[in-house]
Amino acid sequence: MQTTIQFGNPTTLQEWSMFKGKLNQAKKEEVSLIKKSSDAESLIYQLTKKMQLGILK
């Protein structure tokens, strides 16, 4: 019996994987992902913290 697991749109999954890769690279190399602004920095900080806590995967 063959089992198939679908995780949604492959394009979305690929985009998410690339985004997580860029975040990890930015953490290691301390590269800025976006232009400096308080709103953008706050958003990235909040998303990163949620990922670290396992809220976002």
Coordinates of N, CA and C in Angstrom, one line a residue:
M1 N 0.8 -1.2 0.0 CA 0.0 0.0 0.0 C 0.9 1.2 0.0
Q2 N 0.6 2.2 -0.9 CA 1.3 3.4 -1.0 C 0.6 4.5 -0.2
T3 N 1.4 5.2 0.6 CA 0.8 6.3 1.4 C 1.4 7.7 0.8
T4 N 0.5 8.6 0.6 CA 0.9 9.9 0.1 C 0.5 10.9 1.2
I5 N 1.4 11.8 1.5 CA 1.1 12.9 2.5 C 1.3 14.2 1.7
Q6 N 0.2 15.0 1.8 CA 0.3 16.3 1.1 C 0.3 17.4 2.1
F7 N 1.2 18.3 1.9 CA 1.4 19.4 2.8 C 0.9 20.7 2.2
G8 N 0.0 20.7 1.2 CA -0.4 21.9 0.6 C 0.3 22.2 -0.7
N9 N 0.2 23.4 -1.1 CA 0.8 23.8 -2.4 C 2.3 23.7 -2.3
P10 N 3.0 22.9 -3.2 CA 4.4 22.8 -3.1 C 5.2 24.1 -3.3
T11 N 4.6 25.0 -4.0 CA 5.2 26.3 -4.2 C 5.3 27.0 -2.8
T12 N 4.2 27.0 -2.1 CA 4.2 27.6 -0.7 C 5.2 27.0 0.2
L13 N 5.3 25.7 0.1 CA 6.3 24.9 1.0 C 7.7 25.3 0.6
Q14 N 8.0 25.4 -0.7 CA 9.3 25.8 -1.1 C 9.6 27.2 -0.7
E15 N 8.7 28.1 -0.8 CA 8.9 29.5 -0.4 C 9.2 29.6 1.1
W16 N 8.4 28.8 1.9 CA 8.6 28.8 3.3 C 10.0 28.3 3.7
S17 N 10.4 27.2 3.0 CA 11.7 26.6 3.2 C 12.8 27.6 2.9
M18 N 12.7 28.4 1.8 CA 13.7 29.4 1.4 C 13.7 30.5 2.5
F19 N 12.5 30.9 2.9 CA 12.5 32.0 4.0 C 13.2 31.6 5.2
K20 N 12.9 30.3 5.7 CA 13.6 29.8 6.9 C 15.1 29.7 6.7
G21 N 15.5 29.4 5.5 CA 17.0 29.3 5.2 C 17.6 30.7 5.3
K22 N 16.9 31.7 4.7 CA 17.4 33.1 4.8 C 17.5 33.6 6.2
L23 N 16.5 33.2 7.0 CA 16.5 33.6 8.4 C 17.7 33.0 9.2
N24 N 17.9 31.7 8.9 CA 19.0 31.0 9.6 C 20.4 31.6 9.1
Q25 N 20.5 32.0 7.9 CA 21.7 32.6 7.3 C 21.9 33.9 8.0
A26 N 20.8 34.7 8.1 CA 20.9 36.0 8.7 C 21.3 36.0 10.2
K27 N 20.9 34.9 10.9 CA 21.2 34.8 12.3 C 22.7 34.5 12.4
K28 N 23.2 33.6 11.5 CA 24.6 33.2 11.6 C 25.6 34.3 11.1
E29 N 25.2 35.0 10.1 CA 26.1 36.0 9.5 C 25.8 37.4 9.9
E30 N 24.7 37.6 10.7 CA 24.3 38.9 11.1 C 24.0 39.8 9.9
V31 N 23.3 39.3 8.9 CA 23.0 40.0 7.7 C 21.6 40.6 7.9
S32 N 21.5 41.9 7.5 CA 20.2 42.5 7.6 C 19.2 42.0 6.5
L33 N 18.0 41.6 6.9 CA 17.1 41.0 5.9 C 16.3 42.1 5.2
I34 N 16.1 43.2 5.9 CA 15.3 44.3 5.3 C 15.9 45.6 5.7
K35 N 15.4 46.7 5.1 CA 15.8 48.0 5.5 C 15.5 48.3 7.0
K36 N 16.3 49.1 7.6 CA 16.1 49.4 9.0 C 14.8 50.3 9.2
S37 N 13.9 49.8 10.0 CA 12.8 50.6 10.4 C 12.2 49.9 11.6
S38 N 11.6 50.6 12.5 CA 11.1 50.1 13.8 C 10.0 49.0 13.5
D39 N 9.1 49.3 12.6 CA 8.0 48.4 12.4 C 8.5 47.1 11.8
A40 N 9.4 47.2 10.8 CA 9.9 46.0 10.1 C 10.8 45.1 11.1
E41 N 11.6 45.8 11.8 CA 12.5 45.1 12.8 C 11.6 44.4 13.9
S42 N 10.6 45.0 14.3 CA 9.7 44.5 15.3 C 9.0 43.2 14.8
L43 N 8.5 43.3 13.5 CA 7.9 42.1 12.9 C 8.9 40.9 12.8
I44 N 10.1 41.2 12.3 CA 11.1 40.1 12.2 C 11.4 39.5 13.6
Y45 N 11.6 40.4 14.5 CA 11.9 39.9 15.9 C 10.8 39.0 16.5
Q46 N 9.5 39.5 16.3 CA 8.4 38.7 16.8 C 8.3 37.4 16.1
L47 N 8.4 37.3 14.8 CA 8.3 36.1 14.0 C 9.5 35.1 14.4
T48 N 10.7 35.7 14.6 CA 11.8 34.8 15.0 C 11.6 34.2 16.4
K49 N 11.1 35.0 17.3 CA 10.9 34.5 18.7 C 9.8 33.4 18.6
K50 N 8.7 33.6 17.9 CA 7.7 32.6 17.8 C 8.2 31.3 17.2
M51 N 9.1 31.4 16.2 CA 9.7 30.2 15.6 C 10.6 29.5 16.6
Q52 N 11.3 30.3 17.4 CA 12.2 29.7 18.5 C 11.4 29.0 19.5
L53 N 10.2 29.5 19.8 CA 9.3 28.9 20.8 C 8.5 27.7 20.3
G54 N 8.6 27.5 19.0 CA 7.8 26.4 18.4 C 6.4 26.8 18.0
I55 N 6.0 28.0 18.1 CA 4.7 28.5 17.8 C 4.5 28.4 16.3
L56 N 5.5 28.9 15.6 CA 5.6 28.8 14.1 C 6.6 27.7 13.7
K57 N 6.3 26.9 12.7 CA 7.2 25.9 12.3 C 7.4 26.0 10.8

